[in-house]
Amino acid sequence: AQKVTQAQTEISVVEKEDVTLDCVYETRDTTYYLFWYKQPPSGELVFLIRRNSFDEQNEISGRYSWNFQKSTSSFNFTITASQVVDSAVYFCALSESWYSSASKIIFGSGTRLSIRP
Amino acid sequence: ETGVTQSPTHLIKTRGQQVTLRCSSQSGHNTVSWYQQALGQGPQFIFQYYREEENGRGNFPPRFSGLQFPNYSSELNVNALELDDSALYLCASSPLRGGDTEAFFGQGTRLTVV
């Protein structure tokens, strides 16, 4: 069965601190996709990144970076020099392979990140 | 702006009633998925429509049903509403039905059942 675990329910840091959101996943598929989404108070899920299971290269996008480690089934997300606008709920998610008939996304329970000024 | 729009934004219904939620997918996207997000939880997959046919379903009872129209917009229907159906309902559209694509989400419809 597929599962995504975000053990950190809530994190609160002071602005400009670095913060890492943890994500651990379970799947029997050899081909799968991992995602991070941001959900601000407005409710809309904002896509941040997609990574396929064959690409373990870490990625950096501005203040955001992602560390994918297949050996530990983890896909962690780091925000460098956090800002108040980063405050939101962040979801890690997993999707079945391309060959599946339905690309349902399995979400973790989310981490609520609060950045204090 | 993702281009996925949902209506209505908020809705209050009474237990036992029926409700229809609507979603307009992003231009060029032929796949629409619906998710239910209870308070404090992650979204859960309800079902997916691909080219007007149901293309997969999560663990939801038959009283949750849907439609996709030729223009790829979609409806989610819930019959015999229960209090536990109170949630944010999110629609997502994608250009492909497989996993190798990001899904773009609408702002959701917040349904309250009283």
PDB file of C-alpha atoms in Angstrom:
ATOM      1  CA  ALA A   1       0.000   0.000   0.000  1.00  0.00           C
ATOM      2  CA  GLN A   2       1.118   3.528  -0.649  1.00  0.00           C
ATOM      3  CA  LYS A   3       1.505   5.920   2.229  1.00  0.00           C
ATOM      4  CA  VAL A   4       3.021   9.318   2.936  1.00  0.00           C
ATOM      5  CA  THR A   5       4.029  10.330   6.445  1.00  0.00           C
ATOM      6  CA  GLN A   6       4.716  13.859   7.576  1.00  0.00           C
ATOM      7  CA  ALA A   7       5.607  13.459  11.216  1.00  0.00           C
ATOM      8  CA  GLN A   8       5.844  17.181  11.920  1.00  0.00           C
ATOM      9  CA  THR A   9       2.327  18.458  12.529  1.00  0.00           C
ATOM     10  CA  GLU A  10       3.323  22.056  13.201  1.00  0.00           C
ATOM     11  CA  ILE A  11       6.546  24.029  12.986  1.00  0.00           C
ATOM     12  CA  SER A  12       7.088  27.591  14.108  1.00  0.00           C
ATOM     13  CA  VAL A  13      10.276  29.519  13.413  1.00  0.00           C
ATOM     14  CA  VAL A  14      11.399  33.098  13.400  1.00  0.00           C
ATOM     15  CA  GLU A  15      11.744  34.848  10.085  1.00  0.00           C
ATOM     16  CA  LYS A  16      15.068  34.300   8.281  1.00  0.00           C
ATOM     17  CA  GLU A  17      15.645  30.943   9.944  1.00  0.00           C
ATOM     18  CA  ASP A  18      16.071  27.874   7.764  1.00  0.00           C
ATOM     19  CA  VAL A  19      13.453  25.168   8.170  1.00  0.00           C
ATOM     20  CA  THR A  20      13.205  21.597   6.896  1.00  0.00           C
ATOM     21  CA  LEU A  21       9.950  19.742   6.415  1.00  0.00           C
ATOM     22  CA  ASP A  22      10.267  15.973   6.563  1.00  0.00           C
ATOM     23  CA  CYS A  23       8.489  13.475   4.354  1.00  0.00           C
ATOM     24  CA  VAL A  24       8.720   9.691   4.344  1.00  0.00           C
ATOM     25  CA  TYR A  25       6.859   7.574   1.826  1.00  0.00           C
ATOM     26  CA  GLU A  26       5.992   3.932   1.239  1.00  0.00           C
ATOM     27  CA  THR A  27       5.282   2.324  -2.109  1.00  0.00           C
ATOM     28  CA  ARG A  28       5.763  -0.998  -3.877  1.00  0.00           C
ATOM     29  CA  ASP A  29       5.951   0.646  -7.290  1.00  0.00           C
ATOM     30  CA  THR A  30       9.335   0.969  -8.919  1.00  0.00           C
ATOM     31  CA  THR A  31       8.140   3.990 -10.850  1.00  0.00           C
ATOM     32  CA  TYR A  32       6.446   6.708  -8.863  1.00  0.00           C
ATOM     33  CA  TYR A  33       6.288  10.445  -8.490  1.00  0.00           C
ATOM     34  CA  LEU A  34       6.728  12.629  -5.463  1.00  0.00           C
ATOM     35  CA  PHE A  35       5.291  16.085  -5.017  1.00  0.00           C
ATOM     36  CA  TRP A  36       5.230  18.996  -2.635  1.00  0.00           C
ATOM     37  CA  TYR A  37       2.218  21.300  -2.508  1.00  0.00           C
ATOM     38  CA  LYS A  38       1.656  24.477  -0.509  1.00  0.00           C
ATOM     39  CA  GLN A  39      -1.789  25.341   0.838  1.00  0.00           C
ATOM     40  CA  PRO A  40      -2.203  28.938   1.986  1.00  0.00           C
ATOM     41  CA  PRO A  41      -5.268  29.973   4.020  1.00  0.00           C
ATOM     42  CA  SER A  42      -7.183  30.564   0.784  1.00  0.00           C
ATOM     43  CA  GLY A  43      -7.350  26.792   0.368  1.00  0.00           C
ATOM     44  CA  GLU A  44      -5.909  26.340  -3.090  1.00  0.00           C
ATOM     45  CA  LEU A  45      -3.134  23.779  -3.388  1.00  0.00           C
ATOM     46  CA  VAL A  46      -0.107  25.335  -5.065  1.00  0.00           C
ATOM     47  CA  PHE A  47       2.217  22.969  -6.899  1.00  0.00           C
ATOM     48  CA  LEU A  48       5.872  23.329  -5.871  1.00  0.00           C
ATOM     49  CA  ILE A  49       7.764  20.384  -7.322  1.00  0.00           C
ATOM     50  CA  ARG A  50       7.450  16.950  -8.945  1.00  0.00           C
ATOM     51  CA  ARG A  51      10.219  14.368  -8.852  1.00  0.00           C
ATOM     52  CA  ASN A  52      10.181  10.911 -10.441  1.00  0.00           C
ATOM     53  CA  SER A  53      11.647   7.876  -8.740  1.00  0.00           C
ATOM     54  CA  PHE A  54      14.568   7.621 -11.155  1.00  0.00           C
ATOM     55  CA  ASP A  55      15.843  11.117 -10.544  1.00  0.00           C
ATOM     56  CA  GLU A  56      17.549  11.393  -7.177  1.00  0.00           C
ATOM     57  CA  GLN A  57      19.284  14.618  -7.997  1.00  0.00           C
ATOM     58  CA  ASN A  58      18.556  17.287  -5.435  1.00  0.00           C
ATOM     59  CA  GLU A  59      16.935  20.439  -6.673  1.00  0.00           C
ATOM     60  CA  ILE A  60      17.169  24.066  -5.669  1.00  0.00           C
ATOM     61  CA  SER A  61      14.735  26.763  -6.693  1.00  0.00           C
ATOM     62  CA  GLY A  62      15.482  30.089  -5.103  1.00  0.00           C
ATOM     63  CA  ARG A  63      15.064  29.697  -1.347  1.00  0.00           C
ATOM     64  CA  TYR A  64      13.523  26.240  -1.773  1.00  0.00           C
ATOM     65  CA  SER A  65      15.458  22.998  -1.996  1.00  0.00           C
ATOM     66  CA  TRP A  66      14.495  19.357  -2.011  1.00  0.00           C
ATOM     67  CA  ASN A  67      16.474  16.330  -0.891  1.00  0.00           C
ATOM     68  CA  PHE A  68      15.301  13.012  -2.373  1.00  0.00           C
ATOM     69  CA  GLN A  69      16.882   9.902  -0.850  1.00  0.00           C
ATOM     70  CA  LYS A  70      15.523   6.650  -2.202  1.00  0.00           C
ATOM     71  CA  SER A  71      17.544   4.614   0.305  1.00  0.00           C
ATOM     72  CA  THR A  72      15.569   6.083   3.186  1.00  0.00           C
ATOM     73  CA  SER A  73      12.339   6.719   1.225  1.00  0.00           C
ATOM     74  CA  SER A  74      12.483  10.370   2.112  1.00  0.00           C
ATOM     75  CA  PHE A  75      11.774  13.541   0.179  1.00  0.00           C
ATOM     76  CA  ASN A  76      12.529  16.472   2.465  1.00  0.00           C
ATOM     77  CA  PHE A  77      11.887  20.124   1.728  1.00  0.00           C
ATOM     78  CA  THR A  78      14.023  22.983   3.032  1.00  0.00           C
ATOM     79  CA  ILE A  79      13.197  26.666   3.019  1.00  0.00           C
ATOM     80  CA  THR A  80      16.238  28.876   3.447  1.00  0.00           C
ATOM     81  CA  ALA A  81      15.905  32.317   5.042  1.00  0.00           C
ATOM     82  CA  SER A  82      12.211  31.831   5.700  1.00  0.00           C
ATOM     83  CA  GLN A  83       9.747  34.677   5.224  1.00  0.00           C
ATOM     84  CA  VAL A  84       6.335  35.385   6.722  1.00  0.00           C
ATOM     85  CA  VAL A  85       4.769  34.695   3.297  1.00  0.00           C
ATOM     86  CA  ASP A  86       5.997  31.114   3.583  1.00  0.00           C
ATOM     87  CA  SER A  87       3.442  30.491   6.324  1.00  0.00           C
ATOM     88  CA  ALA A  88       1.089  27.792   5.062  1.00  0.00           C
ATOM     89  CA  VAL A  89       0.334  24.100   5.275  1.00  0.00           C
ATOM     90  CA  TYR A  90       2.717  22.040   3.189  1.00  0.00           C
ATOM     91  CA  PHE A  91       1.807  18.642   1.813  1.00  0.00           C
ATOM     92  CA  CYS A  92       4.097  15.947   0.564  1.00  0.00           C
ATOM     93  CA  ALA A  93       2.422  13.570  -1.884  1.00  0.00           C
ATOM     94  CA  LEU A  94       2.987  10.424  -3.911  1.00  0.00           C
ATOM     95  CA  SER A  95       1.502   9.371  -7.231  1.00  0.00           C
ATOM     96  CA  GLU A  96       1.285   6.014  -8.945  1.00  0.00           C
ATOM     97  CA  SER A  97       3.282   5.267 -12.040  1.00  0.00           C
ATOM     98  CA  TRP A  98       2.490   6.431 -15.533  1.00  0.00           C
ATOM     99  CA  TYR A  99       1.229   2.966 -16.417  1.00  0.00           C
ATOM    100  CA  SER A 100      -1.547   3.085 -13.868  1.00  0.00           C
ATOM    101  CA  SER A 101      -5.017   3.787 -15.070  1.00  0.00           C
ATOM    102  CA  ALA A 102      -5.642   6.521 -12.585  1.00  0.00           C
ATOM    103  CA  SER A 103      -3.088   9.019 -11.376  1.00  0.00           C
ATOM    104  CA  LYS A 104      -4.461   9.484  -7.902  1.00  0.00           C
ATOM    105  CA  ILE A 105      -2.255  11.501  -5.617  1.00  0.00           C
ATOM    106  CA  ILE A 106      -1.793  10.269  -2.078  1.00  0.00           C
ATOM    107  CA  PHE A 107      -1.186  13.100   0.328  1.00  0.00           C
ATOM    108  CA  GLY A 108       0.440  13.197   3.720  1.00  0.00           C
ATOM    109  CA  SER A 109      -1.374  14.834   6.587  1.00  0.00           C
ATOM    110  CA  GLY A 110       0.509  18.081   6.113  1.00  0.00           C
ATOM    111  CA  THR A 111       2.843  20.273   8.149  1.00  0.00           C
ATOM    112  CA  ARG A 112       1.577  23.649   9.278  1.00  0.00           C
ATOM    113  CA  LEU A 113       4.459  26.108   9.029  1.00  0.00           C
ATOM    114  CA  SER A 114       4.273  29.413  10.862  1.00  0.00           C
ATOM    115  CA  ILE A 115       6.929  32.053  10.304  1.00  0.00           C
ATOM    116  CA  ARG A 116       7.025  34.673  13.057  1.00  0.00           C
ATOM    117  CA  PRO A 117       8.247  38.166  12.229  1.00  0.00           C
TER     118      PRO A 117
ATOM    119  CA  GLU B   1      -3.308  31.577 -11.536  1.00  0.00           C
ATOM    120  CA  THR B   2      -3.927  27.915 -12.310  1.00  0.00           C
ATOM    121  CA  GLY B   3      -7.047  28.344 -14.414  1.00  0.00           C
ATOM    122  CA  VAL B   4      -9.063  25.748 -12.485  1.00  0.00           C
ATOM    123  CA  THR B   5     -12.234  27.277 -11.118  1.00  0.00           C
ATOM    124  CA  GLN B   6     -14.746  25.758  -8.745  1.00  0.00           C
ATOM    125  CA  SER B   7     -18.240  26.815  -7.753  1.00  0.00           C
ATOM    126  CA  PRO B   8     -19.695  27.567  -5.379  1.00  0.00           C
ATOM    127  CA  THR B   9     -17.003  28.689  -2.957  1.00  0.00           C
ATOM    128  CA  HIS B  10     -19.024  27.890   0.133  1.00  0.00           C
ATOM    129  CA  LEU B  11     -22.160  25.860   0.656  1.00  0.00           C
ATOM    130  CA  ILE B  12     -24.316  24.882   3.605  1.00  0.00           C
ATOM    131  CA  LYS B  13     -26.619  21.879   3.294  1.00  0.00           C
ATOM    132  CA  THR B  14     -28.809  19.868   5.597  1.00  0.00           C
ATOM    133  CA  ARG B  15     -28.193  16.219   6.359  1.00  0.00           C
ATOM    134  CA  GLY B  16     -29.982  14.011   3.840  1.00  0.00           C
ATOM    135  CA  GLN B  17     -29.938  16.577   1.049  1.00  0.00           C
ATOM    136  CA  GLN B  18     -28.102  16.295  -2.238  1.00  0.00           C
ATOM    137  CA  VAL B  19     -25.386  18.628  -3.510  1.00  0.00           C
ATOM    138  CA  THR B  20     -23.663  19.317  -6.835  1.00  0.00           C
ATOM    139  CA  LEU B  21     -20.249  20.916  -7.021  1.00  0.00           C
ATOM    140  CA  ARG B  22     -18.765  22.203 -10.258  1.00  0.00           C
ATOM    141  CA  CYS B  23     -15.289  22.453 -11.696  1.00  0.00           C
ATOM    142  CA  SER B  24     -13.929  24.040 -14.856  1.00  0.00           C
ATOM    143  CA  SER B  25     -10.633  22.515 -15.818  1.00  0.00           C
ATOM    144  CA  GLN B  26      -7.644  24.386 -17.138  1.00  0.00           C
ATOM    145  CA  SER B  27      -7.627  24.894 -20.881  1.00  0.00           C
ATOM    146  CA  GLY B  28      -6.179  21.877 -22.679  1.00  0.00           C
ATOM    147  CA  HIS B  29      -6.586  19.518 -19.728  1.00  0.00           C
ATOM    148  CA  ASN B  30      -8.689  16.406 -20.330  1.00  0.00           C
ATOM    149  CA  THR B  31      -8.368  14.836 -16.891  1.00  0.00           C
ATOM    150  CA  VAL B  32     -10.189  15.973 -13.777  1.00  0.00           C
ATOM    151  CA  SER B  33      -9.803  14.531 -10.295  1.00  0.00           C
ATOM    152  CA  TRP B  34     -11.799  15.255  -7.169  1.00  0.00           C
ATOM    153  CA  TYR B  35     -10.480  15.216  -3.623  1.00  0.00           C
ATOM    154  CA  GLN B  36     -12.073  15.563  -0.206  1.00  0.00           C
ATOM    155  CA  GLN B  37     -10.102  17.364   2.473  1.00  0.00           C
ATOM    156  CA  ALA B  38     -11.454  17.120   5.994  1.00  0.00           C
ATOM    157  CA  LEU B  39     -10.331  19.715   8.493  1.00  0.00           C
ATOM    158  CA  GLY B  40      -6.725  19.215   9.542  1.00  0.00           C
ATOM    159  CA  GLN B  41      -6.098  16.377   7.103  1.00  0.00           C
ATOM    160  CA  GLY B  42      -4.596  15.897   3.691  1.00  0.00           C
ATOM    161  CA  PRO B  43      -6.797  15.613   0.621  1.00  0.00           C
ATOM    162  CA  GLN B  44      -8.183  12.177  -0.184  1.00  0.00           C
ATOM    163  CA  PHE B  45      -8.824  10.976  -3.721  1.00  0.00           C
ATOM    164  CA  ILE B  46     -12.499  10.516  -4.590  1.00  0.00           C
ATOM    165  CA  PHE B  47     -12.358   9.721  -8.323  1.00  0.00           C
ATOM    166  CA  GLN B  48     -10.901  10.791 -11.626  1.00  0.00           C
ATOM    167  CA  TYR B  49     -12.508  11.449 -14.999  1.00  0.00           C
ATOM    168  CA  TYR B  50     -10.655  11.110 -18.262  1.00  0.00           C
ATOM    169  CA  ARG B  51     -12.371  12.034 -21.519  1.00  0.00           C
ATOM    170  CA  GLU B  52     -15.828  11.855 -19.933  1.00  0.00           C
ATOM    171  CA  GLU B  53     -15.374   8.443 -18.299  1.00  0.00           C
ATOM    172  CA  GLU B  54     -14.589   7.505 -14.727  1.00  0.00           C
ATOM    173  CA  ASN B  55     -10.965   6.455 -14.679  1.00  0.00           C
ATOM    174  CA  GLY B  56     -10.401   5.367 -11.119  1.00  0.00           C
ATOM    175  CA  ARG B  57     -12.062   5.690  -7.757  1.00  0.00           C
ATOM    176  CA  GLY B  58     -10.946   5.994  -4.173  1.00  0.00           C
ATOM    177  CA  ASN B  59     -12.585   4.539  -1.103  1.00  0.00           C
ATOM    178  CA  PHE B  60     -15.820   6.506  -1.254  1.00  0.00           C
ATOM    179  CA  PRO B  61     -19.384   5.131  -1.286  1.00  0.00           C
ATOM    180  CA  PRO B  62     -21.582   5.153  -4.421  1.00  0.00           C
ATOM    181  CA  ARG B  63     -23.504   8.181  -3.193  1.00  0.00           C
ATOM    182  CA  PHE B  64     -20.466  10.125  -4.394  1.00  0.00           C
ATOM    183  CA  SER B  65     -20.806  10.316  -8.164  1.00  0.00           C
ATOM    184  CA  GLY B  66     -19.534  12.498 -10.939  1.00  0.00           C
ATOM    185  CA  LEU B  67     -19.719  13.594 -14.521  1.00  0.00           C
ATOM    186  CA  GLN B  68     -17.339  15.040 -17.035  1.00  0.00           C
ATOM    187  CA  PHE B  69     -18.642  17.009 -19.986  1.00  0.00           C
ATOM    188  CA  PRO B  70     -17.313  17.291 -23.558  1.00  0.00           C
ATOM    189  CA  ASN B  71     -15.552  20.537 -22.635  1.00  0.00           C
ATOM    190  CA  TYR B  72     -13.855  18.572 -19.808  1.00  0.00           C
ATOM    191  CA  SER B  73     -15.579  20.483 -17.033  1.00  0.00           C
ATOM    192  CA  SER B  74     -16.843  18.253 -14.259  1.00  0.00           C
ATOM    193  CA  GLU B  75     -19.434  17.864 -11.542  1.00  0.00           C
ATOM    194  CA  LEU B  76     -19.282  16.078  -8.216  1.00  0.00           C
ATOM    195  CA  ASN B  77     -22.624  14.931  -6.833  1.00  0.00           C
ATOM    196  CA  VAL B  78     -23.162  13.743  -3.300  1.00  0.00           C
ATOM    197  CA  ASN B  79     -26.487  12.209  -2.311  1.00  0.00           C
ATOM    198  CA  ALA B  80     -27.915  11.654   1.156  1.00  0.00           C
ATOM    199  CA  LEU B  81     -25.474  14.043   2.789  1.00  0.00           C
ATOM    200  CA  GLU B  82     -24.012  13.076   6.133  1.00  0.00           C
ATOM    201  CA  LEU B  83     -22.397  15.290   8.735  1.00  0.00           C
ATOM    202  CA  ASP B  84     -19.008  13.718   7.971  1.00  0.00           C
ATOM    203  CA  ASP B  85     -19.262  14.962   4.400  1.00  0.00           C
ATOM    204  CA  SER B  86     -18.407  18.432   5.697  1.00  0.00           C
ATOM    205  CA  ALA B  87     -15.068  19.204   4.099  1.00  0.00           C
ATOM    206  CA  LEU B  88     -13.198  21.187   1.488  1.00  0.00           C
ATOM    207  CA  TYR B  89     -13.731  19.601  -1.928  1.00  0.00           C
ATOM    208  CA  LEU B  90     -10.894  20.173  -4.335  1.00  0.00           C
ATOM    209  CA  CYS B  91     -10.894  19.685  -8.056  1.00  0.00           C
ATOM    210  CA  ALA B  92      -7.663  19.155  -9.961  1.00  0.00           C
ATOM    211  CA  SER B  93      -7.078  19.120 -13.681  1.00  0.00           C
ATOM    212  CA  SER B  94      -4.116  17.719 -15.548  1.00  0.00           C
ATOM    213  CA  PRO B  95      -3.139  17.337 -19.185  1.00  0.00           C
ATOM    214  CA  LEU B  96      -2.477  13.632 -18.801  1.00  0.00           C
ATOM    215  CA  ARG B  97      -4.095  10.914 -16.734  1.00  0.00           C
ATOM    216  CA  GLY B  98      -0.905   9.206 -15.651  1.00  0.00           C
ATOM    217  CA  GLY B  99       1.322  10.045 -12.736  1.00  0.00           C
ATOM    218  CA  ASP B 100       3.906  11.881 -14.814  1.00  0.00           C
ATOM    219  CA  THR B 101       2.208  15.213 -14.660  1.00  0.00           C
ATOM    220  CA  GLU B 102       1.394  17.812 -12.085  1.00  0.00           C
ATOM    221  CA  ALA B 103      -2.203  18.397 -11.151  1.00  0.00           C
ATOM    222  CA  PHE B 104      -3.447  21.956 -10.915  1.00  0.00           C
ATOM    223  CA  PHE B 105      -5.947  22.542  -8.143  1.00  0.00           C
ATOM    224  CA  GLY B 106      -8.835  24.922  -7.841  1.00  0.00           C
ATOM    225  CA  GLN B 107      -9.545  26.953  -4.726  1.00  0.00           C
ATOM    226  CA  GLY B 108     -12.067  24.401  -3.508  1.00  0.00           C
ATOM    227  CA  THR B 109     -15.656  24.347  -2.341  1.00  0.00           C
ATOM    228  CA  ARG B 110     -16.154  24.326   1.393  1.00  0.00           C
ATOM    229  CA  LEU B 111     -19.216  22.231   2.172  1.00  0.00           C
ATOM    230  CA  THR B 112     -20.830  22.328   5.577  1.00  0.00           C
ATOM    231  CA  VAL B 113     -23.511  19.768   6.405  1.00  0.00           C
ATOM    232  CA  VAL B 114     -25.721  20.629   9.373  1.00  0.00           C
TER     233      VAL B 114
END
